[in-house]
């Protein structure tokens, strides 16, 4: 029997994160309480180091490399996904620092679990067999369940963690069941081999594979948080500590997009008609219910949770347009990347409003934010405009790209529906802006300007500026997505 | 006529399904755990039929022998009140039953004997008599499957970190000995000799 040694250099970003995570785990144990900042700094340095390694791979590597006996792939999609999710996690940790400190969340563990989640996402981005897809997903989920529950004194957080854990375990079960059915029929665990096998099989065997695919899609849609597997989203986003919410809402979505690309587009191109039909129903329902239910929310975290369901619906449009249009998948990738950027910023602002003893996540708490901190209000304005899709912010180009590819794929009715739901959605984003600029602050807040540490303010400013600048000059990012996902 | 292998399969499968169902509907958590043990045994039987003897034995040894025993300990120590969730069960039964029946019905429609038969999906070739399950596993586990294997190890590490960080409480207010301080103590620290005039009893 022959065995080819894997190309370890291809997996450098992951190996680096793994080594550093183990090191930080040890270092953190020996640090005294007041020197805990070292853990944070090391974690951020790890992310930067992994980013640089991935960036070098993005520059150098031309042909896809498949190694580790077909379990690992290094192609443009994997590398770009890793770059995006490392940036998103970097910002998420910056925002989390202040919040975890004030809310007495175990800080060392928070960053270490976060780092393992990042590692899981990298594994997902590079996974090329169903086995690694599942294991990467579990690594992320397990870290996230624990991170939600880390605020031990809060009953709400514990309840959210419990709900997340049980529904998440069920979704993992669905995914695994689907994988086992597909493996049972095809006998192949690798994405490429499964795709090759599907070309050769008869109709009735395709039916069995489709049955497995439906279960796999259930797991995927759960992780993305799209209808009909969305019920966990509002409860978990609302109950989790805001620093964790913004982490859940950002990087894992990009990784989930990557595995959706692998499973649907690369492994199951033979079943493209059934899965586009299923996704069409899910996308329309997500856009409709996400936007309509968000209007009724008074808690801003819940509102953003429903809005995230709607945005996932829009991302699915990219998959529906993809098979018939040149730029469908890249439009989807551009959409989810920019959404993640904007959502992280919006949750970060909510985290900044909170005090050690109280959360200010009611929509009323945003009243008159302009008087208390004009710059923060302006950043929130940019982020909300971007979510609503108002030009010249980046959200506009993301929606435009999707609609364009839908029209190109002769799905004009779907484009029209998407536009209609976007208008519905604009209402609640603009309502936030109205509260910030045209209303008086609540009596308790009058004359209390909101002061924020310069470091976090800089991060928020970069985030808000990115929403604007990527909208003014979107071509570079669009090109990157087009090269990676086509 | 049913062969012995088929009979064994149907019995094991029926036991697995029924005991899985009983895990969900048992009111007493201890009984639920015991049914889970039975489900593992039945699954091990099916794995035996698949010629995966090593995995079947591991399932019995690790899950039944170790994991489920721990489970039983935890369940007995927690002393869960088991009458409470009776109401919720009845309340959600109709919806759950509908969903379950729909799923089972559609599954049979898709996976039924007309699709999933020997003509469509060929049976694997019989293994030679000296075939060793363990040798096969050992050959690929650390070579072809090294990458997933390492990720699984990471998963366990994360689970340990998560479990410890969720259950660990700070050792505040805990009374403990400081041995070094006890040894280093000097006579002067503990005993003070005070000069006093002696008293006489009256």
XYZ file of C-alpha atoms in Angstrom:
688
model
C 0.000 0.000 0.000
C 1.263 3.421 -0.895
C 1.033 6.558 1.130
C 1.974 10.028 -0.012
C 3.160 12.398 2.670
C 0.856 15.425 2.846
C 2.063 18.864 1.777
C 2.214 20.463 5.190
C 3.205 23.866 3.842
C -0.248 24.208 2.264
C -1.842 24.118 5.710
C 0.548 26.616 7.297
C -2.164 29.094 8.424
C -4.035 26.351 10.299
C -0.915 24.787 11.763
C 0.229 28.195 12.985
C -3.097 28.860 14.690
C -3.072 25.368 16.225
C 0.439 25.738 17.655
C -0.263 29.212 18.974
C -3.591 28.121 20.497
C -1.863 25.332 22.407
C 0.874 27.719 23.505
C -1.555 30.405 24.630
C -3.529 27.794 26.537
C -0.405 27.050 28.581
C 0.711 30.659 28.924
C -2.700 31.746 30.143
C -2.602 29.302 33.045
C 0.568 30.853 34.471
C -0.446 34.482 34.027
C -1.525 36.490 37.059
C -4.925 38.156 36.850
C -3.607 41.639 36.025
C -1.378 40.392 33.197
C -4.292 38.770 31.360
C -3.923 41.306 28.564
C -1.013 39.194 27.311
C -3.489 36.445 26.352
C -5.485 38.926 24.340
C -2.419 40.354 22.609
C -1.105 36.882 21.761
C -4.457 35.839 20.314
C -4.606 38.915 18.121
C -0.998 38.401 17.006
C -1.905 34.825 16.072
C -4.737 36.064 13.890
C -2.439 38.613 12.237
C 0.243 35.974 11.658
C -2.249 33.541 10.151
C -3.615 36.351 7.987
C -0.145 37.117 6.629
C 0.474 33.422 5.876
C -2.860 33.175 4.066
C -2.178 36.395 2.171
C 1.133 34.989 0.952
C -0.723 31.872 -0.227
C -3.281 34.041 -1.998
C -0.507 35.833 -3.861
C 1.620 32.832 -4.761
C -0.665 29.919 -5.356
C -2.196 29.563 -8.802
C -3.315 25.952 -9.153
C -5.485 24.347 -6.462
C -3.590 21.952 -4.212
C -5.408 18.896 -2.847
C -3.485 17.134 -0.113
C -3.855 15.214 3.171
C -5.219 12.257 1.148
C -7.922 14.391 -0.412
C -9.254 15.831 2.830
C -7.758 19.270 2.375
C -7.927 21.713 -0.496
C -6.095 24.953 -1.030
C -7.759 27.000 -3.713
C -8.742 30.628 -4.132
C -12.102 30.100 -2.459
C -10.499 28.556 0.626
C -7.805 31.214 0.939
C -10.115 34.158 0.414
C -12.630 32.746 2.904
C -9.824 32.409 5.436
C -8.678 35.983 4.854
C -12.206 37.305 5.361
C -12.923 35.279 8.461
C -9.606 36.192 10.064
C -10.351 39.884 9.582
C -13.866 39.432 10.958
C -12.570 37.535 14.017
C -9.860 40.149 14.593
C -12.468 42.890 14.827
C -14.784 40.697 16.899
C -12.038 40.193 19.509
C -11.207 43.909 19.621
C -14.839 44.696 20.336
C -15.131 41.865 22.836
C -12.298 43.046 25.073
C -14.070 45.921 26.730
C -17.314 43.993 27.096
C -15.843 40.827 28.612
C -13.894 42.932 31.100
C -16.935 44.842 32.292
C -19.263 41.864 32.433
C -16.880 39.563 34.317
C -16.711 36.901 31.646
C -13.733 34.586 32.058
C -11.396 36.375 29.727
C -8.592 33.938 29.044
C -10.997 31.134 28.193
C -13.054 33.455 26.027
C -10.172 34.200 23.670
C -8.847 30.653 23.672
C -12.240 29.180 22.799
C -12.562 31.930 20.195
C -9.223 30.941 18.716
C -10.313 27.303 18.489
C -13.490 28.466 16.766
C -11.350 30.386 14.264
C -9.312 27.236 13.674
C -12.514 25.292 13.057
C -13.637 27.878 10.531
C -10.310 27.640 8.718
C -10.724 23.870 8.594
C -14.217 24.347 7.161
C -12.904 26.751 4.525
C -10.308 24.219 3.349
C -12.356 21.050 3.842
C -12.575 18.834 0.789
C -14.219 15.745 2.246
C -17.535 15.452 4.013
C -15.739 14.173 7.081
C -13.593 17.287 7.488
C -16.558 19.532 6.737
C -18.439 17.916 9.602
C -15.502 17.960 12.017
C -14.680 21.606 11.278
C -18.296 22.545 11.792
C -18.407 20.707 15.114
C -15.216 22.409 16.301
C -16.751 25.808 15.614
C -20.114 24.929 17.137
C -18.670 23.430 20.303
C -16.556 26.521 20.965
C -19.501 28.799 20.290
C -21.864 26.914 22.643
C -19.345 27.329 25.436
C -18.723 30.988 24.621
C -22.443 31.745 24.861
C -22.586 30.098 28.286
C -19.424 31.752 29.625
C -21.405 34.483 31.355
C -22.222 32.080 34.142
C -24.230 34.373 36.360
C -26.663 35.348 33.643
C -29.709 33.079 33.402
C -30.575 34.456 29.980
C -27.174 33.542 28.602
C -27.390 30.043 30.052
C -30.829 29.567 28.531
C -29.577 30.813 25.166
C -26.618 28.442 25.344
C -28.933 25.539 26.162
C -31.213 26.316 23.213
C -28.255 26.794 20.901
C -26.697 23.538 22.044
C -29.803 21.379 21.665
C -30.907 22.754 18.310
C -27.317 22.806 17.099
C -26.811 19.174 18.066
C -29.973 18.278 16.167
C -28.713 20.138 13.086
C -25.353 18.379 13.301
C -27.273 15.109 13.489
C -29.157 16.016 10.300
C -25.942 16.883 8.521
C -24.254 13.680 9.623
C -27.254 11.567 8.620
C -27.219 13.154 5.179
C -23.492 12.562 4.851
C -23.897 8.925 5.882
C -26.606 8.354 3.261
C -24.497 9.948 0.521
C -21.493 7.934 1.640
C -23.581 4.784 1.740
C -24.679 5.196 -1.869
C -21.531 6.606 -3.428
C -18.907 5.000 -1.202
C -16.954 8.247 -1.540
C -16.180 10.674 1.251
C -14.306 13.214 -0.832
C -16.161 16.088 -2.472
C -14.586 15.620 -5.914
C -15.078 11.846 -5.950
C -18.720 12.175 -4.897
C -19.278 14.677 -7.719
C -17.618 12.339 -10.199
C -19.709 9.408 -9.001
C -22.953 11.351 -9.362
C -22.306 11.814 -13.083
C -22.445 8.084 -13.641
C -25.395 6.904 -11.579
C -28.954 6.037 -12.518
C -32.021 8.096 -11.714
C -33.148 6.074 -8.707
C -29.692 6.262 -7.150
C -29.744 10.003 -7.684
C -32.976 10.027 -5.724
C -31.234 8.469 -2.738
C -28.378 10.952 -2.971
C -30.929 13.749 -3.160
C -32.488 12.405 0.030
C -29.095 12.650 1.724
C -28.500 16.087 0.251
C -31.767 17.375 1.704
C -30.630 16.378 5.189
C -27.247 17.972 4.577
C -28.963 21.146 3.428
C -31.024 21.180 6.610
C -27.792 21.241 8.589
C -26.312 23.933 6.366
C -29.376 26.172 6.504
C -29.361 25.827 10.269
C -25.778 26.995 10.507
C -26.497 29.897 8.166
C -29.656 30.692 10.115
C -32.158 30.703 7.237
C -35.848 29.778 7.355
C -37.114 27.106 8.106
C -34.175 26.428 10.459
C -34.021 29.913 11.928
C -35.827 29.618 15.258
C -32.619 29.593 17.292
C -31.333 32.841 15.783
C -33.360 35.491 17.669
C -33.159 33.705 21.025
C -29.437 33.067 20.844
C -28.532 36.506 19.468
C -30.641 38.116 22.158
C -29.604 35.952 25.096
C -25.887 35.637 24.416
C -23.480 38.272 25.724
C -23.273 40.923 22.998
C -19.584 40.254 22.412
C -20.416 36.624 21.610
C -23.411 37.610 19.486
C -21.220 39.707 17.260
C -18.767 36.845 16.922
C -21.537 34.339 16.050
C -23.028 36.781 13.572
C -19.765 37.395 11.757
C -17.006 34.930 10.914
C -18.956 31.597 11.124
C -21.349 32.803 8.433
C -18.482 33.199 5.959
C -17.206 29.712 6.778
C -20.735 28.301 6.390
C -20.891 29.947 2.977
C -17.672 28.186 2.007
C -18.945 24.720 2.982
C -22.232 25.431 1.229
C -20.193 26.129 -1.912
C -18.325 22.840 -1.470
C -21.398 20.709 -0.808
C -23.846 22.243 -3.253
C -21.719 23.524 -6.107
C -18.674 21.286 -6.070
C -20.061 17.976 -4.761
C -23.622 18.028 -6.102
C -23.579 19.742 -9.503
C -25.624 16.798 -10.836
C -28.526 17.708 -8.546
C -28.513 21.397 -9.341
C -32.205 21.582 -10.298
C -33.605 20.105 -7.064
C -31.352 22.132 -4.791
C -32.048 25.419 -6.524
C -35.777 24.725 -6.118
C -35.364 24.061 -2.401
C -33.185 27.110 -1.917
C -35.639 29.320 -3.800
C -38.384 28.493 -1.315
C -36.040 29.003 1.662
C -34.672 32.273 0.284
C -38.088 33.803 -0.372
C -39.396 32.748 3.060
C -36.253 34.045 4.775
C -36.403 37.417 3.062
C -40.106 37.778 3.776
C -40.289 36.620 7.392
C -36.908 38.051 8.326
C -37.818 41.531 7.209
C -41.443 41.505 8.359
C -40.735 40.105 11.832
C -37.833 42.511 12.323
C -40.287 45.406 12.074
C -42.156 44.170 15.141
C -39.081 43.981 17.383
C -38.351 46.518 20.083
C -35.121 44.905 21.227
C -32.401 45.920 18.814
C -30.466 42.665 19.170
C -33.581 40.708 18.197
C -34.190 43.130 15.358
C -30.696 42.542 14.000
C -31.209 38.789 14.446
C -34.294 38.821 12.221
C -32.477 41.098 9.818
C -29.660 38.548 9.666
C -32.216 35.881 8.677
C -33.314 38.149 5.830
C -29.710 38.761 4.775
C -29.071 35.017 4.691
C -32.061 34.773 2.356
C -30.336 37.270 0.067
C -27.116 35.281 0.217
C -29.001 32.165 -0.885
C -30.102 34.111 -3.978
C -26.478 33.942 -5.077
C -26.657 30.139 -5.053
C -29.916 30.181 -6.995
C -28.550 32.510 -9.672
C -25.139 30.842 -9.726
C -25.779 27.907 -12.093
C -27.210 30.189 -14.797
C -25.154 33.291 -14.376
C -21.476 34.139 -14.600
C -21.277 35.998 -11.327
C -23.986 34.467 -9.156
C -21.713 32.768 -6.609
C -19.293 35.671 -6.441
C -22.221 38.044 -5.849
C -23.327 35.795 -2.982
C -19.843 35.779 -1.514
C -19.523 39.555 -1.841
C -22.909 39.923 -0.171
C -22.147 37.749 2.840
C -18.691 39.276 3.343
C -19.970 42.818 3.382
C -22.960 41.854 5.527
C -20.661 40.279 8.105
C -18.534 43.419 8.197
C -21.554 45.620 8.770
C -23.261 43.318 11.275
C -20.132 43.077 13.416
C -19.982 46.875 13.567
C -23.645 47.223 14.488
C -23.427 44.654 17.306
C -20.218 46.297 18.503
C -22.026 49.608 18.923
C -24.704 47.883 21.015
C -21.949 46.314 23.096
C -20.418 49.757 23.633
C -23.707 51.181 24.887
C -23.912 48.591 27.665
C -22.852 49.187 31.239
C -21.483 46.592 33.664
C -24.817 46.295 35.442
C -27.207 46.756 32.541
C -27.670 46.128 28.852
C -29.019 48.988 26.784
C -30.284 46.996 23.863
C -33.794 48.384 23.680
C -34.487 50.443 20.623
C -35.403 53.362 22.884
C -31.880 53.404 24.265
C -30.649 54.661 20.918
C -32.791 57.786 21.181
C -30.721 60.906 20.708
C -27.449 59.038 20.332
C -26.343 61.900 18.121
C -26.343 64.262 21.105
C -24.463 61.869 23.334
C -21.794 60.845 20.854
C -22.120 62.273 17.328
C -19.321 60.195 15.797
C -20.719 56.895 17.083
C -24.151 57.863 15.779
C -22.645 58.651 12.398
C -20.959 55.250 12.271
C -24.261 53.556 13.156
C -25.873 55.596 10.377
C -23.373 54.282 7.834
C -23.847 50.696 9.019
C -27.637 50.934 8.946
C -27.562 52.521 5.477
C -25.366 49.678 4.324
C -27.748 47.041 5.715
C -30.693 48.762 4.075
C -28.794 48.980 0.801
C -28.704 52.765 0.425
C -26.068 54.080 -1.989
C -23.190 54.909 -1.766
C -22.596 52.353 1.015
C -21.363 48.866 0.253
C -24.721 47.210 0.948
C -26.095 48.860 -2.170
C -23.496 47.257 -4.429
C -23.929 43.903 -2.730
C -27.684 43.939 -3.442
C -27.122 45.352 -6.923
C -24.721 42.528 -7.820
C -27.223 39.905 -6.650
C -30.131 41.461 -8.533
C -27.999 41.762 -11.645
C -27.063 38.092 -11.575
C -30.685 37.107 -10.925
C -31.807 39.059 -13.996
C -29.012 37.471 -15.994
C -30.285 34.059 -14.883
C -33.785 34.977 -16.153
C -35.221 35.019 -12.664
C -36.698 38.493 -12.869
C -39.619 37.617 -10.603
C -37.185 36.629 -7.850
C -35.242 39.862 -8.319
C -38.472 41.837 -8.062
C -39.422 40.018 -4.843
C -35.965 40.638 -3.392
C -36.271 44.326 -4.177
C -39.717 44.484 -2.621
C -38.499 42.870 0.622
C -35.495 45.186 0.658
C -37.873 48.137 0.699
C -39.799 46.560 3.575
C -36.486 46.086 5.376
C -35.421 49.681 4.828
C -38.199 50.769 7.186
C -36.705 49.369 10.363
C -33.140 50.361 9.515
C -34.230 53.935 8.869
C -36.277 53.870 12.085
C -33.046 53.357 14.027
C -31.535 56.369 12.268
C -34.610 58.441 13.018
C -34.346 57.550 16.712
C -30.683 58.519 16.792
C -30.980 61.850 15.023
C -34.496 63.223 15.430
C -35.448 62.199 18.953
C -34.443 63.479 22.356
C -32.361 61.187 24.557
C -34.192 59.361 27.331
C -34.372 61.431 30.481
C -31.825 59.280 32.286
C -29.273 59.892 29.559
C -29.719 63.668 29.070
C -26.413 65.446 29.466
C -24.425 62.219 29.793
C -22.143 62.041 26.787
C -20.989 58.557 25.952
C -17.231 58.246 26.166
C -15.450 55.374 24.498
C -11.832 54.313 24.653
C -9.816 55.519 21.631
C -8.757 52.023 20.535
C -12.297 50.710 20.208
C -13.385 53.984 18.623
C -10.664 53.550 15.994
C -11.869 49.996 15.260
C -15.479 51.166 14.919
C -14.344 54.004 12.691
C -12.422 51.625 10.439
C -15.515 49.417 10.302
C -17.853 52.271 9.417
C -15.390 53.768 6.960
C -15.058 50.379 5.277
C -18.829 50.286 4.782
C -18.560 53.635 2.987
C -15.256 53.225 1.136
C -16.011 49.710 -0.125
C -19.210 51.225 -1.482
C -17.315 53.991 -3.269
C -14.596 51.672 -4.595
C -16.100 48.169 -4.626
C -14.256 46.844 -7.671
C -11.213 45.370 -5.887
C -13.291 43.262 -3.485
C -15.739 42.250 -6.213
C -12.819 41.106 -8.370
C -11.393 39.063 -5.500
C -14.740 37.336 -5.002
C -15.100 36.773 -8.739
C -11.712 35.050 -8.986
C -12.432 32.868 -5.959
C -16.024 31.803 -6.477
C -16.693 31.070 -10.105
C -37.245 -17.795 3.528
C -35.329 -15.486 5.766
C -31.676 -16.253 6.317
C -30.187 -16.105 9.794
C -28.315 -12.912 8.930
C -31.534 -11.236 7.833
C -33.344 -12.386 10.953
C -30.508 -11.042 13.082
C -30.625 -7.731 11.244
C -34.367 -7.278 11.643
C -34.283 -8.164 15.319
C -31.364 -5.797 16.021
C -32.885 -2.990 13.985
C -36.266 -3.362 15.668
C -34.659 -3.370 19.121
C -32.582 -0.293 18.206
C -35.589 1.666 16.950
C -37.885 0.680 19.809
C -35.310 1.376 22.503
C -34.425 4.691 20.836
C -38.093 5.599 21.015
C -38.244 4.528 24.658
C -35.261 6.780 25.481
C -37.363 9.721 24.401
C -40.629 8.785 26.072
C -39.369 7.279 29.346
C -40.432 9.304 32.332
C -37.666 8.002 34.515
C -34.212 9.222 33.417
C -32.487 6.114 34.778
C -34.727 3.968 32.624
C -33.981 6.231 29.634
C -30.254 5.692 30.101
C -30.755 1.940 30.330
C -32.730 1.985 27.083
C -29.888 3.937 25.514
C -27.558 1.128 26.563
C -29.895 -1.336 24.860
C -29.890 0.816 21.725
C -26.079 0.730 21.696
C -26.108 -3.047 22.042
C -28.496 -3.408 19.112
C -26.384 -1.046 16.995
C -23.297 -3.058 17.857
C -25.132 -6.098 16.528
C -25.767 -4.349 13.209
C -22.110 -3.361 12.990
C -21.217 -6.994 13.512
C -23.280 -7.821 10.434
C -21.300 -5.202 8.516
C -18.133 -7.119 9.420
C -16.912 -4.244 11.551
C -16.259 -6.416 14.601
C -13.643 -4.157 16.112
C -15.910 -1.103 16.022
C -18.791 -3.132 17.414
C -16.690 -4.295 20.355
C -15.372 -0.775 20.945
C -18.933 0.516 20.961
C -19.871 -1.969 23.655
C -16.701 -1.474 25.701
C -16.422 2.316 25.529
C -20.014 3.484 25.301
C -21.813 0.821 27.268
C -18.980 0.086 29.652
C -17.635 3.558 30.377
C -19.692 6.430 29.017
C -23.105 5.107 29.957
C -21.942 4.167 33.440
C -20.841 7.751 33.951
C -24.157 8.874 32.546
C -25.971 6.736 35.095
C -23.889 8.184 37.920
C -24.682 11.731 36.798
C -28.373 11.025 36.389
C -28.578 9.436 39.838
C -26.628 12.249 41.469
C -28.638 15.032 39.850
C -31.874 13.458 41.069
C -33.985 14.945 38.296
C -37.642 15.384 39.008
C -39.301 13.288 36.372
C -42.987 14.066 36.571
C -42.656 17.698 35.515
C -42.090 17.325 31.783
C -45.095 15.038 31.353
C -47.394 17.936 30.454
C -45.116 19.348 27.768
C -44.854 15.911 26.211
C -48.597 15.586 25.761
C -48.851 19.163 24.528
C -46.290 18.768 21.753
C -47.209 15.166 20.908
C -49.608 15.898 17.995
C -47.197 18.233 16.198
C -44.249 15.951 16.841
C -46.192 12.917 15.664
C -47.185 14.696 12.435
C -43.609 15.720 11.693
C -42.288 12.270 12.548
C -44.864 10.471 10.403
C -44.242 12.853 7.496
C -40.480 12.330 7.718
C -40.782 8.568 8.006
C -43.295 8.409 5.152
C -41.171 10.497 2.810
C -38.053 8.573 3.802
C -39.720 5.279 2.919
C -40.884 6.805 -0.358
C -37.323 7.844 -1.241
C -35.355 4.991 0.302
C -37.902 2.204 -0.056
C -37.091 -1.149 -1.623
C -37.957 0.070 -5.111
C -34.993 2.477 -5.028
C -32.604 1.039 -2.508
C -32.362 -2.547 -3.742
C -29.506 -4.828 -4.688
C -29.938 -4.065 -8.383
C -29.379 -0.360 -7.823
C -26.820 -0.465 -5.056
C -24.649 -3.535 -5.377
C -23.788 -5.502 -2.249
C -20.112 -5.269 -1.295
C -18.003 -8.276 -2.193
C -17.561 -10.844 0.558
C -14.313 -10.568 2.498
C -11.805 -13.451 2.559
C -11.710 -15.624 5.634
C -8.475 -14.131 7.001
C -9.756 -10.553 6.647
C -8.871 -8.420 9.640
C -10.950 -5.415 10.507
C -8.356 -3.982 12.892
C -5.535 -4.246 10.347
C -7.596 -2.329 7.819
C -8.432 0.394 10.311
C -4.860 0.636 11.505
C -3.523 0.987 7.991
C -5.590 4.095 7.194
C -6.201 5.754 10.537
C -2.809 7.457 10.835
C -2.150 7.787 7.108
C -5.108 8.606 4.897
C -7.269 9.794 7.754
C -4.572 11.503 9.809
C -6.032 14.946 9.151
C -9.605 14.184 10.287
C -8.179 12.165 13.171
C -6.193 15.158 14.419
C -9.228 17.413 14.102
C -11.195 14.950 16.204
C -8.454 15.192 18.826
C -8.769 18.974 18.738
C -12.500 18.613 19.210
C -11.887 16.689 22.422
C -9.405 19.329 23.620
C -11.963 22.050 23.003
C -14.580 20.032 24.857
C -12.239 19.774 27.850
C -11.538 23.510 27.849
C -15.236 24.267 27.511
C -16.252 21.901 30.301
C -13.619 23.230 32.698
C -14.275 26.884 31.992
C -18.015 26.365 32.419
C -17.827 24.489 35.716
C -14.771 26.073 37.296
C -15.432 28.465 40.147
C -12.802 30.700 41.607
C -11.302 29.268 44.815
C -12.601 32.196 46.804
C -13.329 31.527 50.487
C -11.992 28.015 50.291
C -10.195 26.874 53.453
C -7.001 25.094 52.625
C -3.723 24.247 54.318
C -0.558 26.075 53.398
C 2.003 23.450 54.174
C 5.067 25.631 53.609
C 3.738 28.240 55.994
C 3.007 25.543 58.548
C 6.535 24.184 58.349
C 8.196 27.595 58.394
C 6.389 28.673 61.498
C 8.610 29.529 64.494
C 7.968 29.131 68.139
C 7.834 32.883 68.645
C 4.907 33.246 66.215
C 2.619 30.934 68.097
C 3.582 30.952 71.771
C 3.945 34.057 73.872
C 5.303 33.682 77.376
C 3.924 36.351 79.616
C 5.311 37.138 82.998
C 2.593 37.181 85.592
C 2.653 37.243 89.299
C 1.521 33.920 90.631
C -1.870 33.863 92.268
C -2.813 32.125 95.392
C -6.046 30.353 95.994
C -7.961 31.680 98.826
